[in-house]
mmCIF file with all atom_site columns, C-alpha atoms in Angstrom:
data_model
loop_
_atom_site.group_PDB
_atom_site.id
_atom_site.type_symbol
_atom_site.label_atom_id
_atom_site.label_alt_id
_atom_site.label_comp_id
_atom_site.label_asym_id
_atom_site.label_entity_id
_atom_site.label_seq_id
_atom_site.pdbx_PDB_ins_code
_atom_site.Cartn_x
_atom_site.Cartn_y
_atom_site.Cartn_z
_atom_site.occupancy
_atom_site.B_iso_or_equiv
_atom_site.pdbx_formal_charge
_atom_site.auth_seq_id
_atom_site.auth_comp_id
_atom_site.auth_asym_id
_atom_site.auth_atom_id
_atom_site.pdbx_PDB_model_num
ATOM 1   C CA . UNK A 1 1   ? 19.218 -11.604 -45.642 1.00 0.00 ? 1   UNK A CA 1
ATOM 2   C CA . UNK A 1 2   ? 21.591 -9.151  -44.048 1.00 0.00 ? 2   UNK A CA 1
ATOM 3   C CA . UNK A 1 3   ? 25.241 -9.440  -43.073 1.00 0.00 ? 3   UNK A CA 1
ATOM 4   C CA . UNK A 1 4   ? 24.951 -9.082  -39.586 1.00 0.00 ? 4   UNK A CA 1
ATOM 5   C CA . UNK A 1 5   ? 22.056 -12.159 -39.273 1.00 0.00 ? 5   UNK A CA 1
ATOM 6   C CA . UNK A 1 6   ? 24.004 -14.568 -41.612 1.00 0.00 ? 6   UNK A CA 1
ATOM 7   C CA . UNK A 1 7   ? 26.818 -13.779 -39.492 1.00 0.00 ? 7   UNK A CA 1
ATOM 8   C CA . UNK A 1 8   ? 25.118 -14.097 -35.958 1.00 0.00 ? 8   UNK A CA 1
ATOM 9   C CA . UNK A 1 9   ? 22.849 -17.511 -37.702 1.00 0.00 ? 9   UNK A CA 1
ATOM 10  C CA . UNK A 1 10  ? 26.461 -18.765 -38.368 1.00 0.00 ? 10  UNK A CA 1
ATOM 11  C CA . UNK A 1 11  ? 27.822 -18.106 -35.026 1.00 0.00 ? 11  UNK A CA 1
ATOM 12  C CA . UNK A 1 12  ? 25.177 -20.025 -33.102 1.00 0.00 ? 12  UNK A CA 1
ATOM 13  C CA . UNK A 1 13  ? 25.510 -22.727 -35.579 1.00 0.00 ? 13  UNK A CA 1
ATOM 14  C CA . UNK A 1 14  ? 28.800 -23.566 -35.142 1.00 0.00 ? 14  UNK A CA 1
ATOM 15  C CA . UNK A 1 15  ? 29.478 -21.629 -31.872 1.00 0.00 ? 15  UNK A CA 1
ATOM 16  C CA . UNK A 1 16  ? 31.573 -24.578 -30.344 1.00 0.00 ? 16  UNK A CA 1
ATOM 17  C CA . UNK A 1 17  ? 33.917 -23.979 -33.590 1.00 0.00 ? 17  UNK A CA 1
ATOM 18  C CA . UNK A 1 18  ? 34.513 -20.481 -32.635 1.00 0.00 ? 18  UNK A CA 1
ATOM 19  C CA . UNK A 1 19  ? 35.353 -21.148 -29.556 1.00 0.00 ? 19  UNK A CA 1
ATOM 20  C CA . UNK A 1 20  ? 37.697 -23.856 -30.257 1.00 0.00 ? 20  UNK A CA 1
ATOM 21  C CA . UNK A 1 21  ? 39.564 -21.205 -32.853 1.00 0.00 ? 21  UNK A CA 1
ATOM 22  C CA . UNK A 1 22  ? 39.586 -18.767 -29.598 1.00 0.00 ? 22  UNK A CA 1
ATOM 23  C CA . UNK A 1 23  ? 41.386 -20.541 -27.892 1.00 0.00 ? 23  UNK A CA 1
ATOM 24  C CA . UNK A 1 24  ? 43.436 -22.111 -30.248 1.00 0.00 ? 24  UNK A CA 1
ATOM 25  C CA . UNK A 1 25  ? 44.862 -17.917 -31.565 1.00 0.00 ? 25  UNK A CA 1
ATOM 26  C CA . UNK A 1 26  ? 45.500 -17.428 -27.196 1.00 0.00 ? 26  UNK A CA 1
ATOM 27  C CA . UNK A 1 27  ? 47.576 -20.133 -27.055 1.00 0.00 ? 27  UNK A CA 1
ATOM 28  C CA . UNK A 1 28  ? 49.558 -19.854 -30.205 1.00 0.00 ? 28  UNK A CA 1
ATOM 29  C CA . UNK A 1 29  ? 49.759 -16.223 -29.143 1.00 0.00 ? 29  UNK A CA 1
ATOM 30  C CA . UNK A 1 30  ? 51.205 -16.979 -25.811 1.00 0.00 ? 30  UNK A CA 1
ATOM 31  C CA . UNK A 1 31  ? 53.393 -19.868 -27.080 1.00 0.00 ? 31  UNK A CA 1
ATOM 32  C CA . UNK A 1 32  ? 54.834 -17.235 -29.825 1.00 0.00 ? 32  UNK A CA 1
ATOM 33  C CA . UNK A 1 33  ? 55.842 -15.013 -27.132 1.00 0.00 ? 33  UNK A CA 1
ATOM 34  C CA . UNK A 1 34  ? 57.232 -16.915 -25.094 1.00 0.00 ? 34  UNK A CA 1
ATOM 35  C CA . UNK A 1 35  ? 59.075 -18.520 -28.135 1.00 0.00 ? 35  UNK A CA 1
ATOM 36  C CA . UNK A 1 36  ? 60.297 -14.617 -29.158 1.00 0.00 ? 36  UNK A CA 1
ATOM 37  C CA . UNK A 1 37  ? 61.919 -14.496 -25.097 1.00 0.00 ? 37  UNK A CA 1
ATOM 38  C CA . UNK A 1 38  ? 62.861 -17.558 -24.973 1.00 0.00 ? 38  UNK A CA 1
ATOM 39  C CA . UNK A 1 39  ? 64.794 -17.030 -28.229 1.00 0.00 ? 39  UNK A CA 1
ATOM 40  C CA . UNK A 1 40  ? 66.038 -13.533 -28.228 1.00 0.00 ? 40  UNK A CA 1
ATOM 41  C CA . UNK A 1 41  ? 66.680 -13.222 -24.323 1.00 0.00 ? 41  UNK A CA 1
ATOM 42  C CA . UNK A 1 42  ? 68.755 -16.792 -24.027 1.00 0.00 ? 42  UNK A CA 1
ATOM 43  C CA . UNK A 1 43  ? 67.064 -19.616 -21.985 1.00 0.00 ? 43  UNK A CA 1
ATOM 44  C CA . UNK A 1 44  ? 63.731 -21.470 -20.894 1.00 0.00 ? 44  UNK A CA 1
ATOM 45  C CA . UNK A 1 45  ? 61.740 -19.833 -17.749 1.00 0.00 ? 45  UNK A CA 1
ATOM 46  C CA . UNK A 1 46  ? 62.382 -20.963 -14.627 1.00 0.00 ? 46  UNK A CA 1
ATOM 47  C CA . UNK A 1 47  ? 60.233 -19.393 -12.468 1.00 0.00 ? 47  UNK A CA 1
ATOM 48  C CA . UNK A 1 48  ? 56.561 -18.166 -12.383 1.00 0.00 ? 48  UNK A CA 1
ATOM 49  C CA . UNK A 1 49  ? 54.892 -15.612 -9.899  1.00 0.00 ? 49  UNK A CA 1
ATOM 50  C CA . UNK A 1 50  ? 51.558 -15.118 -9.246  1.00 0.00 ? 50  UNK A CA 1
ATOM 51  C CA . UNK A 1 51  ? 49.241 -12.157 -7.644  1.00 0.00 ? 51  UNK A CA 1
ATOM 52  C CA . UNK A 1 52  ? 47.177 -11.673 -5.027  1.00 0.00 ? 52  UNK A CA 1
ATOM 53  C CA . UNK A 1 53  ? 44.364 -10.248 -7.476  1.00 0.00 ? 53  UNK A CA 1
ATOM 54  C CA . UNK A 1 54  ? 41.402 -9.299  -5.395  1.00 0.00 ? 54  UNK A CA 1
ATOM 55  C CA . UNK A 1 55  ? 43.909 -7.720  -2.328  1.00 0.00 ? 55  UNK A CA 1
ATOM 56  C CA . UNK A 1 56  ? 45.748 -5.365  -4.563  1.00 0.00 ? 56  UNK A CA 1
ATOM 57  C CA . UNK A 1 57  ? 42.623 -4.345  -6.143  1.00 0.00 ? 57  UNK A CA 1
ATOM 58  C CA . UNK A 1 58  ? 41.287 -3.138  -3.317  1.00 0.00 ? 58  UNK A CA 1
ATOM 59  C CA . UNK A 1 59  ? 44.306 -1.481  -1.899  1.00 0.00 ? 59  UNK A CA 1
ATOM 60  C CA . UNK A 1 60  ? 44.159 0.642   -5.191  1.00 0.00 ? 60  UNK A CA 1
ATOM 61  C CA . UNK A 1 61  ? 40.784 1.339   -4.825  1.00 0.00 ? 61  UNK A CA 1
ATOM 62  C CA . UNK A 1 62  ? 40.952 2.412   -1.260  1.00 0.00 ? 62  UNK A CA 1
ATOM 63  C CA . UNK A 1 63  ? 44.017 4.384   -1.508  1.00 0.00 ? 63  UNK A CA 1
ATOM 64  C CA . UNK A 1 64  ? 43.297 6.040   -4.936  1.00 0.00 ? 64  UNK A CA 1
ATOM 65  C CA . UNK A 1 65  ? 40.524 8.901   -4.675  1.00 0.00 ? 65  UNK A CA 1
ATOM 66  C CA . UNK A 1 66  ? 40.592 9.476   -8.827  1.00 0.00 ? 66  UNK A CA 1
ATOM 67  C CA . UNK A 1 67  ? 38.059 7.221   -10.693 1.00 0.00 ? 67  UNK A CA 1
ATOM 68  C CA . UNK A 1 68  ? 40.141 7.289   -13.685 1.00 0.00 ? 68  UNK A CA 1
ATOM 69  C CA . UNK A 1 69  ? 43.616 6.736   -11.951 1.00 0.00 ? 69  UNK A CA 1
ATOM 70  C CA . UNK A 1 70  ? 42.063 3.923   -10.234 1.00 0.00 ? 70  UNK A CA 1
ATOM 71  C CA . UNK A 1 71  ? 41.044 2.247   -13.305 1.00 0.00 ? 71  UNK A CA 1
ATOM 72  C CA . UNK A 1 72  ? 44.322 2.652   -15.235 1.00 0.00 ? 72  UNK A CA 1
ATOM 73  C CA . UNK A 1 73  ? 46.376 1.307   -12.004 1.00 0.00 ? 73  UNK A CA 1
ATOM 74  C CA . UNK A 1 74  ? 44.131 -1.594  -11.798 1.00 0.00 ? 74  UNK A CA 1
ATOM 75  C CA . UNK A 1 75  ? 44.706 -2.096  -15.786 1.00 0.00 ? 75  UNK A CA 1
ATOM 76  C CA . UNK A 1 76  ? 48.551 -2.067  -15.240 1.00 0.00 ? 76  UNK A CA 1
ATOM 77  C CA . UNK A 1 77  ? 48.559 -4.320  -12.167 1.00 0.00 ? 77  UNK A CA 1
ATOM 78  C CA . UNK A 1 78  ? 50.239 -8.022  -13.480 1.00 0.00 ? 78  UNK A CA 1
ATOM 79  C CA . UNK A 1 79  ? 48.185 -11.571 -12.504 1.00 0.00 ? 79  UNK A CA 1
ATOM 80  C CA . UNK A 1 80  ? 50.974 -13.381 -13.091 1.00 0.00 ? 80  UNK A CA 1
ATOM 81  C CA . UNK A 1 81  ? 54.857 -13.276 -14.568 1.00 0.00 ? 81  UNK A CA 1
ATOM 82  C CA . UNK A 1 82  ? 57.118 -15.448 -15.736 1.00 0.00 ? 82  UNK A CA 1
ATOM 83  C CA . UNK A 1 83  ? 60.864 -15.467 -16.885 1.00 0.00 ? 83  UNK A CA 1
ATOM 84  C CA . UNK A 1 84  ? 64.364 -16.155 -16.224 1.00 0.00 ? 84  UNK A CA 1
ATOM 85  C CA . UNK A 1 85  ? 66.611 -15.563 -12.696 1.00 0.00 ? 85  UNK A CA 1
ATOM 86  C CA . UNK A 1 86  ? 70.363 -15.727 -13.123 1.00 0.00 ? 86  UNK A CA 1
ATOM 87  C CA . UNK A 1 87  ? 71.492 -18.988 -11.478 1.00 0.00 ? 87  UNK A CA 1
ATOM 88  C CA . UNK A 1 88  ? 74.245 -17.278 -9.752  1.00 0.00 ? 88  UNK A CA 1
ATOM 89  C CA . UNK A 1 89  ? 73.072 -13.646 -8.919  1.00 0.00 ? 89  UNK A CA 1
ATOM 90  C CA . UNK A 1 90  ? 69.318 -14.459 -8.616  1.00 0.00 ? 90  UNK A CA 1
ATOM 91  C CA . UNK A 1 91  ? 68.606 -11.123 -10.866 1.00 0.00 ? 91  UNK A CA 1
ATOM 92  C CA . UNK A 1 92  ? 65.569 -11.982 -13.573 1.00 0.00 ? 92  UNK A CA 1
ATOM 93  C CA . UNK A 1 93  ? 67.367 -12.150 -16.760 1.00 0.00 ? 93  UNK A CA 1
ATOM 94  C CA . UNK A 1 94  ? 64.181 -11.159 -18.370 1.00 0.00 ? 94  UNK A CA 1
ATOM 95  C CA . UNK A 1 95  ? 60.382 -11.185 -17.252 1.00 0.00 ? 95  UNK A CA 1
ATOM 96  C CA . UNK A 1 96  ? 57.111 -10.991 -18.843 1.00 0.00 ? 96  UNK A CA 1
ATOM 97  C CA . UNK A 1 97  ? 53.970 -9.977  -16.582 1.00 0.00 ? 97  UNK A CA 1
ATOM 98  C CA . UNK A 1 98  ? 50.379 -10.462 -17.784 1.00 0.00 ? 98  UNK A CA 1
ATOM 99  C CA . UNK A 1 99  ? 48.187 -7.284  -16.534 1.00 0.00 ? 99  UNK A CA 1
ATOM 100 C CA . UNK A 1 100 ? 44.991 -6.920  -16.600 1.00 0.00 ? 100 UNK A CA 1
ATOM 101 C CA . UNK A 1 101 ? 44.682 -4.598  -19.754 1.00 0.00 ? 101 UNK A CA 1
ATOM 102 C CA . UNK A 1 102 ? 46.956 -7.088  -21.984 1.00 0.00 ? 102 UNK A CA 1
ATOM 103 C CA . UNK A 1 103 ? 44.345 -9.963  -21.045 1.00 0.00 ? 103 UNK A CA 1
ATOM 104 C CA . UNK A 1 104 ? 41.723 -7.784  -21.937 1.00 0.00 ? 104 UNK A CA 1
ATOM 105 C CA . UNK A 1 105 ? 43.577 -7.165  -25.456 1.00 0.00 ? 105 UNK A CA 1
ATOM 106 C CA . UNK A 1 106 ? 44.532 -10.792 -25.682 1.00 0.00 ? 106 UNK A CA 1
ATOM 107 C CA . UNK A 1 107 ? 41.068 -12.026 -24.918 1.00 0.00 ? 107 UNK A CA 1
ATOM 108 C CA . UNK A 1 108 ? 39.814 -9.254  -27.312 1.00 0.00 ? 108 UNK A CA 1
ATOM 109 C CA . UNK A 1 109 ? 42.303 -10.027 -30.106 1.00 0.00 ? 109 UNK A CA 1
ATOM 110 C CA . UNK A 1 110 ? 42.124 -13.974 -30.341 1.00 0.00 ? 110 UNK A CA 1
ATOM 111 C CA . UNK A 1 111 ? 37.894 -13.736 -30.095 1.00 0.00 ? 111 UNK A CA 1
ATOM 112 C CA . UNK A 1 112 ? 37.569 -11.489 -33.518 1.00 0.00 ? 112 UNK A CA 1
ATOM 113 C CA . UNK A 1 113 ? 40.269 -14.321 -34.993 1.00 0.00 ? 113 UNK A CA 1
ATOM 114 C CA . UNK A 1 114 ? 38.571 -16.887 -33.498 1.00 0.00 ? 114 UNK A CA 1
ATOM 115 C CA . UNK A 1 115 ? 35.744 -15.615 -34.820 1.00 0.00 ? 115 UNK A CA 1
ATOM 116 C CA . UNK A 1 116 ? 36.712 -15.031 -38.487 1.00 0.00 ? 116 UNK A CA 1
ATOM 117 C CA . UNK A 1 117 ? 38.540 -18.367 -38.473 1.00 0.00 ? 117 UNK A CA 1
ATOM 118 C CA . UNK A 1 118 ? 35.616 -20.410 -37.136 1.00 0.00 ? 118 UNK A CA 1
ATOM 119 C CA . UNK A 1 119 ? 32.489 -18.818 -39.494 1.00 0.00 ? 119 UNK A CA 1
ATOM 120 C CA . UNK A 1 120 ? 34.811 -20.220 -41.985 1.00 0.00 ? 120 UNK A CA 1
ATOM 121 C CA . UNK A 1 121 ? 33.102 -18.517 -44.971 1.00 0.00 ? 121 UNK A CA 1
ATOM 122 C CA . UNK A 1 122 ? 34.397 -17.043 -48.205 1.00 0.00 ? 122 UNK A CA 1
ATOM 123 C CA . UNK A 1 123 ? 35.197 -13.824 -47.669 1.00 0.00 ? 123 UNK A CA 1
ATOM 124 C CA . UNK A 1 124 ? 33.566 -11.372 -50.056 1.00 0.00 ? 124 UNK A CA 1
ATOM 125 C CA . UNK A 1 125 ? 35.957 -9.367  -52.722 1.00 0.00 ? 125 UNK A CA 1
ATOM 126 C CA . UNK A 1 126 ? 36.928 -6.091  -50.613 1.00 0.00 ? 126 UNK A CA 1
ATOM 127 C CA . UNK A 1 127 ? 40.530 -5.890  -51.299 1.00 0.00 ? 127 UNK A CA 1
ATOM 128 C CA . UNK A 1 128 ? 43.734 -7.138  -50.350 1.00 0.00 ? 128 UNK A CA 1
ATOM 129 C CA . UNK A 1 129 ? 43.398 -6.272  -46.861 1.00 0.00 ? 129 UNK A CA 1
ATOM 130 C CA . UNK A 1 130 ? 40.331 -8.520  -46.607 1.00 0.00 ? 130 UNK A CA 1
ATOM 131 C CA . UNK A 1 131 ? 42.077 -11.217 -45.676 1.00 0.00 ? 131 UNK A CA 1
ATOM 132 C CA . UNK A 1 132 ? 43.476 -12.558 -41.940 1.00 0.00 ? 132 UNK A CA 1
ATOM 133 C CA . UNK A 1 133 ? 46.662 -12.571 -42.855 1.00 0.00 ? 133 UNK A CA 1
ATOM 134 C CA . UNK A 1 134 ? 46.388 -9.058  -43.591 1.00 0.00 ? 134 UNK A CA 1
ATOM 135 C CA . UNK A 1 135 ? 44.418 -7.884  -40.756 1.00 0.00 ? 135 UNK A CA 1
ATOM 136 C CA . UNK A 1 136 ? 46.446 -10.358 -37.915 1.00 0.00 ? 136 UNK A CA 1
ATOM 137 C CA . UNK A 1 137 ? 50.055 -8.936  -39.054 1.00 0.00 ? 137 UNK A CA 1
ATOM 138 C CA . UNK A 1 138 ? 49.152 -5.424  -38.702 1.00 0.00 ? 138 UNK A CA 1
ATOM 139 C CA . UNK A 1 139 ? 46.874 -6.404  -35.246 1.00 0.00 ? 139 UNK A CA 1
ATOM 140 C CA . UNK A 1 140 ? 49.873 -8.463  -34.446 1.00 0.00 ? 140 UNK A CA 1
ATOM 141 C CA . UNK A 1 141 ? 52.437 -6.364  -34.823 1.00 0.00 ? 141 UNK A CA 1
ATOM 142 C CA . UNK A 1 142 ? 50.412 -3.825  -32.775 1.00 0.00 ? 142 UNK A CA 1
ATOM 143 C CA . UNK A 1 143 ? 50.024 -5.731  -29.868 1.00 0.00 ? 143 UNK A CA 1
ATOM 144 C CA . UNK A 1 144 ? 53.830 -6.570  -29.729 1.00 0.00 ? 144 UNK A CA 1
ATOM 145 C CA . UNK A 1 145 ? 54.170 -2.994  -29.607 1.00 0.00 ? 145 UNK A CA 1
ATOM 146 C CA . UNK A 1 146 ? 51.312 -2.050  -26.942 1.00 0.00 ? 146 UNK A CA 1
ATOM 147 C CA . UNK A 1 147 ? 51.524 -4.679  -24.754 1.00 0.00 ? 147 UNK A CA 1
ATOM 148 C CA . UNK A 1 148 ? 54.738 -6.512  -24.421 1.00 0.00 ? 148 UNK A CA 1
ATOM 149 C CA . UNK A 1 149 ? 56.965 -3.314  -22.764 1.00 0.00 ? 149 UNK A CA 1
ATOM 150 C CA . UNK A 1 150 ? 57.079 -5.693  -19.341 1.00 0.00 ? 150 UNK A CA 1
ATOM 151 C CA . UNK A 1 151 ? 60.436 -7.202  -20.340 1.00 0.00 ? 151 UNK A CA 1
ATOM 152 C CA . UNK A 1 152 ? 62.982 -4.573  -21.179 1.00 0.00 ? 152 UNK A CA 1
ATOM 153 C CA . UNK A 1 153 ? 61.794 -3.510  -24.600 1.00 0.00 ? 153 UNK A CA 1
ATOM 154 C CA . UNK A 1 154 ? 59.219 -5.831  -24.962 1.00 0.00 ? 154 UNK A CA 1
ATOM 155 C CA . UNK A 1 155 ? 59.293 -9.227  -27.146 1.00 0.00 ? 155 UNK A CA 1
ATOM 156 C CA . UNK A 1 156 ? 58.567 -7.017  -30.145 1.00 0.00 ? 156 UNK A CA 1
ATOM 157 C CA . UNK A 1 157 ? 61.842 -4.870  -29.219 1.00 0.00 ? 157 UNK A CA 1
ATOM 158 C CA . UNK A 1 158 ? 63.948 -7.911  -28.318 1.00 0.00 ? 158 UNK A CA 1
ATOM 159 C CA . UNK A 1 159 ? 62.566 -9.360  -32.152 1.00 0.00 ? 159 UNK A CA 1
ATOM 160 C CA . UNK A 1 160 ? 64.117 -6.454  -33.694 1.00 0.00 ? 160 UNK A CA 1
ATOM 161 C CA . UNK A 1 161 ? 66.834 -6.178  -31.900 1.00 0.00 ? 161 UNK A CA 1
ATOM 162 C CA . UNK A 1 162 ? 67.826 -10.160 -32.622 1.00 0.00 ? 162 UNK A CA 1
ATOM 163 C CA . UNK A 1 163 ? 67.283 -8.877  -36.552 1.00 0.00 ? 163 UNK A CA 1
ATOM 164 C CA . UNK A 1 164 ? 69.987 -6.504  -36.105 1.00 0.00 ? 164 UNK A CA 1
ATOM 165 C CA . UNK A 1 165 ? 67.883 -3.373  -36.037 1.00 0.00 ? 165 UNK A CA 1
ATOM 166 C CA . UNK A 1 166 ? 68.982 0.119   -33.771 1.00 0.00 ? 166 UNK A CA 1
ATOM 167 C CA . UNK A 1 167 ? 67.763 0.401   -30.709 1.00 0.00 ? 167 UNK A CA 1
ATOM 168 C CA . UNK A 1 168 ? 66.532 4.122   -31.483 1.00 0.00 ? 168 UNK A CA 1
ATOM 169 C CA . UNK A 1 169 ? 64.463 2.555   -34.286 1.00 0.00 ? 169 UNK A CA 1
ATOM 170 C CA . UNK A 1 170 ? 62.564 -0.085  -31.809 1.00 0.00 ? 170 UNK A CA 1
ATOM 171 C CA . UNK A 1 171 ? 62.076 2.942   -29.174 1.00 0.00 ? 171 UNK A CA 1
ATOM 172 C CA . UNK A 1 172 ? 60.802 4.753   -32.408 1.00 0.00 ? 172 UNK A CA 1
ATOM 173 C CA . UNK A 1 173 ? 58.265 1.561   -33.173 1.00 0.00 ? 173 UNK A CA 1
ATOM 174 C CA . UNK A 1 174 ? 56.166 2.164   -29.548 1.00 0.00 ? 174 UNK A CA 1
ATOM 175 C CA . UNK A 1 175 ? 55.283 5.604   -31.451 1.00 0.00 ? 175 UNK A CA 1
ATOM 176 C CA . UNK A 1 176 ? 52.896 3.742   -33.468 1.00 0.00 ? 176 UNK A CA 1
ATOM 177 C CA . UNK A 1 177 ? 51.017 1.469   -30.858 1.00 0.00 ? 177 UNK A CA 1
ATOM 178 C CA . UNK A 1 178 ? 48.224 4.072   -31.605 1.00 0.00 ? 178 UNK A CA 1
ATOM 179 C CA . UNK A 1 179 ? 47.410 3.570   -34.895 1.00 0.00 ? 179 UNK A CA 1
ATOM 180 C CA . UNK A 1 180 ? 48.611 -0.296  -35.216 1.00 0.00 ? 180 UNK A CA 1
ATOM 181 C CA . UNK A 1 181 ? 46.357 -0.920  -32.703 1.00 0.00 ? 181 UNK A CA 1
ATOM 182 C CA . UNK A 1 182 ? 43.032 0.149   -33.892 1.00 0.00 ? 182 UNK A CA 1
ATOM 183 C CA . UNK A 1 183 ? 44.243 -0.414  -37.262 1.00 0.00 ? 183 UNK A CA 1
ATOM 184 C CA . UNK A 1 184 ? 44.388 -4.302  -36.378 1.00 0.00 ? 184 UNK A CA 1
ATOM 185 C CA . UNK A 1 185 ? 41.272 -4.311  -35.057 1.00 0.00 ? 185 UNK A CA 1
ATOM 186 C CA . UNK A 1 186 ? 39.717 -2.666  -38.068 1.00 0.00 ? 186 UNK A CA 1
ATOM 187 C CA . UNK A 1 187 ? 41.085 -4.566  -40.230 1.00 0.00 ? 187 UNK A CA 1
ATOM 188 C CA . UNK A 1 188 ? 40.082 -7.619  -38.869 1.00 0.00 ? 188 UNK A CA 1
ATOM 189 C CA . UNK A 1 189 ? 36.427 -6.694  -38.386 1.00 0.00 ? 189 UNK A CA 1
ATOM 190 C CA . UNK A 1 190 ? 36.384 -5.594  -42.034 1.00 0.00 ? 190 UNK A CA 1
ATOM 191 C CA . UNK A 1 191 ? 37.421 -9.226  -42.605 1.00 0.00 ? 191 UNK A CA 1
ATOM 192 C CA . UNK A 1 192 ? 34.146 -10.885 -40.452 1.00 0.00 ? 192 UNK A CA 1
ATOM 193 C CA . UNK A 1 193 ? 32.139 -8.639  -42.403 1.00 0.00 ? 193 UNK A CA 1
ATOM 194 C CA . UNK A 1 194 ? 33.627 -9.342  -45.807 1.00 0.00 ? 194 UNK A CA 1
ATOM 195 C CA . UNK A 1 195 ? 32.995 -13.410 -44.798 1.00 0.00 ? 195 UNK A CA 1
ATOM 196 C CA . UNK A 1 196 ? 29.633 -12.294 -43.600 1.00 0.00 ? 196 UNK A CA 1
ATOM 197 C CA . UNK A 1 197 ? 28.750 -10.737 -46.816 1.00 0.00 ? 197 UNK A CA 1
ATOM 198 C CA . UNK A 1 198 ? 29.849 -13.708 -48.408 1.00 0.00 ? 198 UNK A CA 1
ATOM 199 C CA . UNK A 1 199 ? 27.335 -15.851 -45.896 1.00 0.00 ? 199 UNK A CA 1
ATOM 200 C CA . UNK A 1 200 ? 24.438 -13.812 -46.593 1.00 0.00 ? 200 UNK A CA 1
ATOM 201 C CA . UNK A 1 201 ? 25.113 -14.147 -50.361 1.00 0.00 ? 201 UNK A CA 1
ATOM 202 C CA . UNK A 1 202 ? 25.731 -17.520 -50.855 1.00 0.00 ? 202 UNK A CA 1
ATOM 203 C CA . UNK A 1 203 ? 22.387 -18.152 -48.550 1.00 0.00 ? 203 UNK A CA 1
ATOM 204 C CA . UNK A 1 204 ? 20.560 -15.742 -50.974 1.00 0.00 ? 204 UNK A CA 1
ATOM 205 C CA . UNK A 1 205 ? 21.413 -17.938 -53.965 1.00 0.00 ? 205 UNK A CA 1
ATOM 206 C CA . UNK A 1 206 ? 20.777 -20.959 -52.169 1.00 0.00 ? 206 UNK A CA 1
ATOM 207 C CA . UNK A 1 207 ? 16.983 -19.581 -51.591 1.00 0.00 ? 207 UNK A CA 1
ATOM 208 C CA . UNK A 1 208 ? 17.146 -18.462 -54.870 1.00 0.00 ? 208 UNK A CA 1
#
């Protein structure tokens, strides 16, 4: 038996599981982040914001004549923010907005953990980077870096900058959104098809 059918005869078998472990890795995503501002920016949200969606969209699309640039201002436009007004001034202290393209990475993200986490196989022998832990802290760190630049330097920055690191080096970090990111996802799809592998195995010597 292949990889791919073990993998896809797993998934249907325990498809509520997967689910459960997607959105299970969103909210302990979104709780970590908020944790990370929370922490490093000084004090609890107290106020949230949401968008008129379906309006703005089509203001961008009417106004905007370039396919691309339309699709890329859409991508950028928030659903929703959160964060911190001084109680004097009114200013935000700090802010974090959801857009469209870090719910898509989100979404993305906690499905392929979700995913590995609820086949629950043994993963096959492929290396150290086989496992989740390897493949979530580089994915991870990636997405603190590509996605979480609404709020100053992003939770990522504001991480490193509680640690006691420069701020040149956390501007430096964004530099490598384009290979953390990819690399994350790579690594964790290597990880599904190590624990696939080890599915279509272990149901081969169980015929056997």
């Amino acid at each position: 038996m292949s990889a791919l059918r073990a993998l896809g005869m797993r998934v249907r078998a325990r498809r509520w599981t997967v689910a459960a472990a997607t959105l299970a890795a969103f909210g302990l995503y979104q709780a970590s982040i908020l944790c990370i501002l929370v922490a490093g920016l000084g004090g609890a949200p107290n106020y949230l914001r949401t968008y008129p969606l379906w309006e703005n969209a089509r203001r961008i699309v009417g106004r905007t004549p370039s396919a691309t640039d339309t699709v890329v201002l859409i991508a950028r436009e928030p659903l929703l923010e959160y964060g911190r007004r001084h109680p004097d001034f009114g200013v935000a202290v700090w802010s974090f907005e959801l857009t469209w393209s870090s719910l898509l990475f989100f979404v993305s993200f906690s499905a392929l953990v979700g995913l590995y986490l609820g086949i629950g196989a043994r993963a096959a022998r492929w290396g150290a980077a086989g496992s989740l832990s390897g493949a979530g802290v580089v994915g991870l760190l990636g997405a603190s870096v590509s996605s979480l630049t609404h709020c100053g330097l992003g939770s990522f920055g504001v991480l490193l900058a509680v640690a006691g690191i420069s701020a040149s080096t956390i501007q430096w970090s964004a530099r490598l959104e384009p290979v953390l990111i990819p690399a994350g996802y790579a690594l964790i799809v290597l990880a599904i098809l190590s624990r696939a592998r080890g599915l279509a195995s272990a149901r081969a010597l169980a015929v056997a």
